[in-house]
Short mmCIF file of C-alpha atoms in Angstrom, two decimals:
data_model
loop_
_atom_site.label_atom_id
_atom_site.label_comp_id
_atom_site.label_asym_id
_atom_site.label_seq_id
_atom_site.Cartn_x
_atom_site.Cartn_y
_atom_site.Cartn_z
CA GLY A 7 78.12 -41.83 -170.69
CA ALA A 8 75.83 -43.59 -168.26
CA GLY A 9 77.99 -46.68 -167.80
CA VAL A 10 81.51 -47.99 -168.02
CA SER A 11 82.57 -48.22 -171.65
CA GLN A 12 85.24 -50.59 -172.90
CA SER A 13 86.78 -50.83 -176.33
CA PRO A 14 87.24 -52.77 -178.42
CA SER A 15 84.57 -55.30 -177.51
CA ASN A 16 86.49 -58.01 -179.35
CA LYS A 17 90.13 -58.20 -180.33
CA VAL A 18 91.93 -60.95 -182.20
CA THR A 19 95.69 -60.60 -182.31
CA GLU A 20 98.65 -62.66 -183.36
CA LYS A 21 100.95 -64.10 -180.75
CA GLY A 22 103.80 -61.70 -180.04
CA LYS A 23 101.92 -58.53 -180.94
CA ASP A 24 101.10 -55.78 -178.47
CA VAL A 25 97.49 -54.84 -177.66
CA GLU A 26 95.85 -51.91 -175.93
CA LEU A 27 92.50 -52.16 -174.20
CA ARG A 28 90.61 -49.03 -173.23
CA CYS A 29 88.23 -48.27 -170.38
CA ASP A 30 86.10 -45.15 -169.97
CA PRO A 31 84.79 -45.14 -166.41
CA ILE A 32 81.69 -43.41 -165.16
CA SER A 33 82.37 -39.71 -164.90
CA GLY A 34 83.37 -38.76 -161.38
CA HIS A 35 84.24 -42.28 -160.27
CA THR A 36 87.58 -42.06 -158.54
CA ALA A 37 88.35 -45.77 -158.44
CA LEU A 38 89.01 -47.92 -161.50
CA TYR A 39 89.73 -51.64 -161.61
CA TRP A 40 90.83 -54.12 -164.24
CA TYR A 41 89.88 -57.78 -163.93
CA ARG A 42 90.37 -60.78 -166.19
CA GLN A 43 88.19 -63.81 -166.78
CA SER A 44 89.87 -66.66 -168.58
CA LEU A 45 87.80 -69.38 -170.26
CA GLY A 46 86.29 -71.61 -167.61
CA GLN A 47 87.98 -69.67 -164.82
CA GLY A 48 86.78 -67.22 -162.24
CA LEU A 49 87.45 -63.52 -162.20
CA GLU A 50 90.97 -62.40 -161.39
CA PHE A 51 92.03 -59.00 -160.08
CA LEU A 52 94.70 -57.24 -162.15
CA ILE A 53 95.13 -53.62 -161.09
CA TYR A 54 93.41 -50.86 -159.12
CA PHE A 55 93.61 -47.08 -159.49
CA GLN A 56 92.34 -44.70 -156.80
CA GLY A 57 92.51 -40.99 -157.48
CA ASN A 58 96.08 -39.77 -157.68
CA SER A 59 97.50 -42.55 -155.52
CA ALA A 60 100.01 -45.05 -156.84
CA PRO A 61 98.10 -47.94 -158.40
CA ASP A 62 97.91 -51.36 -156.81
CA LYS A 63 99.54 -53.56 -159.46
CA SER A 64 99.68 -56.68 -157.33
CA GLY A 65 97.43 -58.68 -159.65
CA LEU A 66 99.31 -58.14 -162.90
CA PRO A 67 100.47 -61.61 -164.02
CA SER A 68 103.75 -60.56 -165.63
CA ASP A 69 105.82 -57.55 -166.64
CA ARG A 70 104.27 -57.77 -170.10
CA PHE A 71 101.16 -56.23 -168.55
CA SER A 72 100.93 -52.54 -167.72
CA ALA A 73 98.18 -50.03 -167.21
CA GLU A 74 97.84 -46.33 -166.89
CA ARG A 75 95.07 -43.93 -166.08
CA THR A 76 95.33 -40.48 -167.58
CA GLY A 77 93.79 -37.45 -165.91
CA GLY A 78 92.03 -39.64 -163.39
CA SER A 79 89.63 -40.83 -166.05
CA VAL A 80 90.33 -43.08 -169.05
CA SER A 81 92.52 -46.11 -168.47
CA THR A 82 94.50 -48.21 -170.91
CA LEU A 83 95.63 -51.77 -170.23
CA THR A 84 98.58 -52.75 -172.42
CA ILE A 85 99.75 -56.28 -173.02
CA GLN A 86 103.10 -56.60 -174.75
CA ARG A 87 104.25 -59.63 -176.73
CA THR A 88 100.90 -61.36 -176.27
CA GLN A 89 100.81 -65.07 -175.52
CA GLN A 90 97.97 -67.53 -176.03
CA GLU A 91 97.41 -67.74 -172.28
CA ASP A 92 96.53 -64.03 -172.34
CA SER A 93 93.28 -64.91 -174.15
CA ALA A 94 90.47 -63.89 -171.82
CA VAL A 95 87.74 -61.36 -171.25
CA TYR A 96 89.21 -58.23 -169.71
CA LEU A 97 86.73 -56.37 -167.55
CA CYS A 98 86.93 -52.84 -166.24
CA ALA A 99 84.92 -51.54 -163.31
CA SER A 100 84.67 -48.16 -161.65
CA SER A 101 83.30 -46.94 -158.35
CA LEU A 102 82.90 -43.73 -156.42
CA GLU A 103 83.39 -45.43 -153.09
CA ALA A 104 84.41 -48.90 -152.06
CA TYR A 105 80.89 -50.22 -152.19
CA GLY A 106 79.35 -49.34 -155.54
CA TYR A 107 80.83 -51.10 -158.53
CA THR A 108 79.77 -50.74 -162.14
CA PHE A 109 81.30 -53.13 -164.63
CA GLY A 110 81.92 -52.58 -168.31
CA SER A 111 80.88 -55.22 -170.82
CA GLY A 112 84.45 -56.33 -171.30
CA THR A 113 86.94 -56.85 -174.11
CA ARG A 114 87.22 -60.39 -175.39
CA LEU A 115 90.86 -60.91 -176.35
CA THR A 116 91.85 -63.87 -178.49
CA VAL A 117 95.53 -64.50 -179.16
CA VAL A 118 96.10 -66.81 -182.13
CA LYS B 18 92.26 -72.19 -149.96
CA ASN B 19 90.23 -69.54 -151.81
CA GLU B 20 89.15 -66.55 -149.80
CA VAL B 21 85.64 -66.86 -151.23
CA GLU B 22 83.97 -70.22 -151.74
CA GLN B 23 80.65 -70.71 -153.48
CA SER B 24 78.29 -73.62 -153.70
CA PRO B 25 76.92 -75.25 -155.66
CA GLN B 26 79.01 -74.80 -158.81
CA ASN B 27 76.08 -75.79 -160.99
CA LEU B 28 72.39 -75.74 -160.23
CA THR B 29 69.49 -76.76 -162.45
CA ALA B 30 65.92 -76.25 -161.34
CA GLN B 31 62.39 -76.03 -162.69
CA GLU B 32 60.60 -72.75 -163.18
CA GLY B 33 58.96 -71.60 -159.98
CA GLU B 34 61.39 -73.28 -157.60
CA PHE B 35 63.04 -71.43 -154.72
CA ILE B 36 66.78 -71.11 -155.36
CA THR B 37 69.59 -70.73 -152.82
CA ILE B 38 73.23 -70.09 -153.63
CA ASN B 39 75.73 -70.06 -150.78
CA CYS B 40 78.96 -68.18 -150.23
CA SER B 41 81.54 -68.56 -147.45
CA TYR B 42 84.38 -66.15 -147.02
CA SER B 43 87.50 -65.70 -144.96
CA VAL B 44 88.73 -63.14 -142.46
CA GLY B 45 89.66 -59.77 -143.93
CA ILE B 46 86.67 -59.36 -146.17
CA SER B 47 84.74 -56.18 -145.37
CA ALA B 48 81.68 -56.66 -147.53
CA LEU B 49 80.12 -59.10 -149.97
CA HIS B 50 78.90 -58.43 -153.47
CA TRP B 51 76.56 -60.63 -155.44
CA LEU B 52 77.02 -60.30 -159.18
CA GLN B 53 75.10 -61.71 -162.14
CA GLN B 54 76.71 -62.61 -165.45
CA HIS B 55 74.52 -63.64 -168.38
CA PRO B 56 76.00 -65.81 -171.16
CA GLY B 57 78.04 -63.58 -173.46
CA GLY B 58 77.02 -60.59 -171.44
CA GLY B 59 78.55 -58.26 -168.95
CA ILE B 60 78.40 -58.32 -165.20
CA VAL B 61 75.66 -56.68 -163.21
CA SER B 62 76.02 -55.87 -159.53
CA LEU B 63 72.97 -57.21 -157.69
CA PHE B 64 73.72 -56.48 -154.06
CA MET B 65 76.40 -55.25 -151.73
CA LEU B 66 76.07 -56.46 -148.14
CA SER B 67 78.03 -55.78 -145.01
CA SER B 68 75.26 -56.86 -142.62
CA GLY B 69 71.69 -58.10 -142.51
CA LYS B 70 69.50 -58.68 -145.51
CA LYS B 71 68.58 -56.94 -148.74
CA LYS B 72 65.70 -57.58 -151.14
CA HIS B 73 65.18 -56.50 -154.72
CA GLY B 74 62.19 -57.95 -156.49
CA ARG B 75 62.46 -61.74 -156.36
CA LEU B 76 66.07 -61.61 -155.18
CA ILE B 77 67.04 -61.72 -151.53
CA ALA B 78 70.57 -61.60 -150.15
CA THR B 79 71.52 -62.32 -146.55
CA ILE B 80 74.79 -62.23 -144.68
CA ASN B 81 75.85 -63.67 -141.32
CA ILE B 82 78.99 -61.86 -140.26
CA GLN B 83 79.77 -64.16 -137.33
CA GLU B 84 79.63 -67.24 -139.55
CA LYS B 85 81.20 -65.44 -142.55
CA HIS B 86 78.45 -66.73 -144.77
CA SER B 87 76.11 -65.17 -147.30
CA SER B 88 73.24 -66.55 -149.33
CA LEU B 89 71.47 -65.39 -152.45
CA HIS B 90 67.87 -66.53 -152.80
CA ILE B 91 65.63 -66.35 -155.84
CA THR B 92 61.91 -66.80 -155.29
CA ALA B 93 59.54 -68.00 -158.03
CA SER B 94 62.49 -68.65 -160.36
CA HIS B 95 62.11 -68.02 -164.08
CA PRO B 96 64.14 -69.13 -167.12
CA ARG B 97 65.40 -65.56 -167.52
CA ASP B 98 67.14 -65.96 -164.15
CA SER B 99 69.51 -68.41 -165.86
CA ALA B 100 72.99 -66.94 -165.49
CA VAL B 101 76.21 -67.29 -163.55
CA TYR B 102 75.95 -65.81 -160.07
CA ILE B 103 79.20 -64.68 -158.52
CA CYS B 104 79.94 -63.89 -154.91
CA ALA B 105 82.77 -61.38 -154.44
CA GLY B 106 84.44 -60.27 -151.25
CA LEU B 107 85.70 -56.76 -150.82
CA ILE B 108 89.15 -56.51 -149.27
CA ILE B 109 90.30 -53.14 -148.01
CA GLN B 110 93.98 -53.19 -147.12
CA GLY B 111 95.20 -49.76 -148.12
CA ALA B 112 94.08 -50.45 -151.65
CA GLN B 113 90.83 -52.21 -152.43
CA LYS B 114 90.00 -55.20 -154.52
CA LEU B 115 87.30 -57.76 -155.06
CA VAL B 116 88.10 -61.41 -154.56
CA PHE B 117 85.75 -63.59 -156.52
CA GLY B 118 84.19 -66.95 -155.94
CA GLN B 119 84.18 -69.37 -158.85
CA GLY B 120 80.54 -68.68 -159.62
CA THR B 121 77.37 -70.74 -159.67
CA ARG B 122 75.90 -71.58 -163.05
CA LEU B 123 72.13 -71.52 -162.64
CA THR B 124 69.81 -72.99 -165.24
CA ILE B 125 66.06 -72.65 -164.83
CA ASN B 126 64.06 -74.93 -167.10
CA PRO B 127 60.54 -73.98 -168.19
#
């Protein structure tokens, strides 16, 4: 596709359940990023993938969060045992180099 | 202290006014992005700057590397410019990540 695609666009889940969020980056983009925007807060870096290198996981808030990127393309962000504070918009972005970012439209996660 | 600071946090103006949003950043940031986020919408990258000035339509972005300061200007503002404008600094330390300012909520009244 022409842009970064995220699914689902909205997800409501019960506290304690696991969720998976998907990101399809722009074809050929070697870098993929996950960010989070909590209600009333700024954007927060979560994790960064670059090619076949080990990902930079320094932004993941807890060990309940994990992400993988298969075949250098699609990425999945998994949140285990969701908590209410996990409610946020999760944004994915991809880039070919350091300087050209394209953001997806995000997944709005609500934990009830 | 945040690595990227924006001001003002909120800005309301009348249609046609000249708008300026400011961003200061700390050492270690290689480039600045200006992003636009419409209510309920996604994020659009407006500019990436590492030096000088860029212009796109009614939008102008400038950066002063010595002062570690960038500004986003909107000329002849219009209600459709109403959005949150976010300044983001690019950090390259092995890996790469964007560090975001808190955003400026701009409202342009007709």
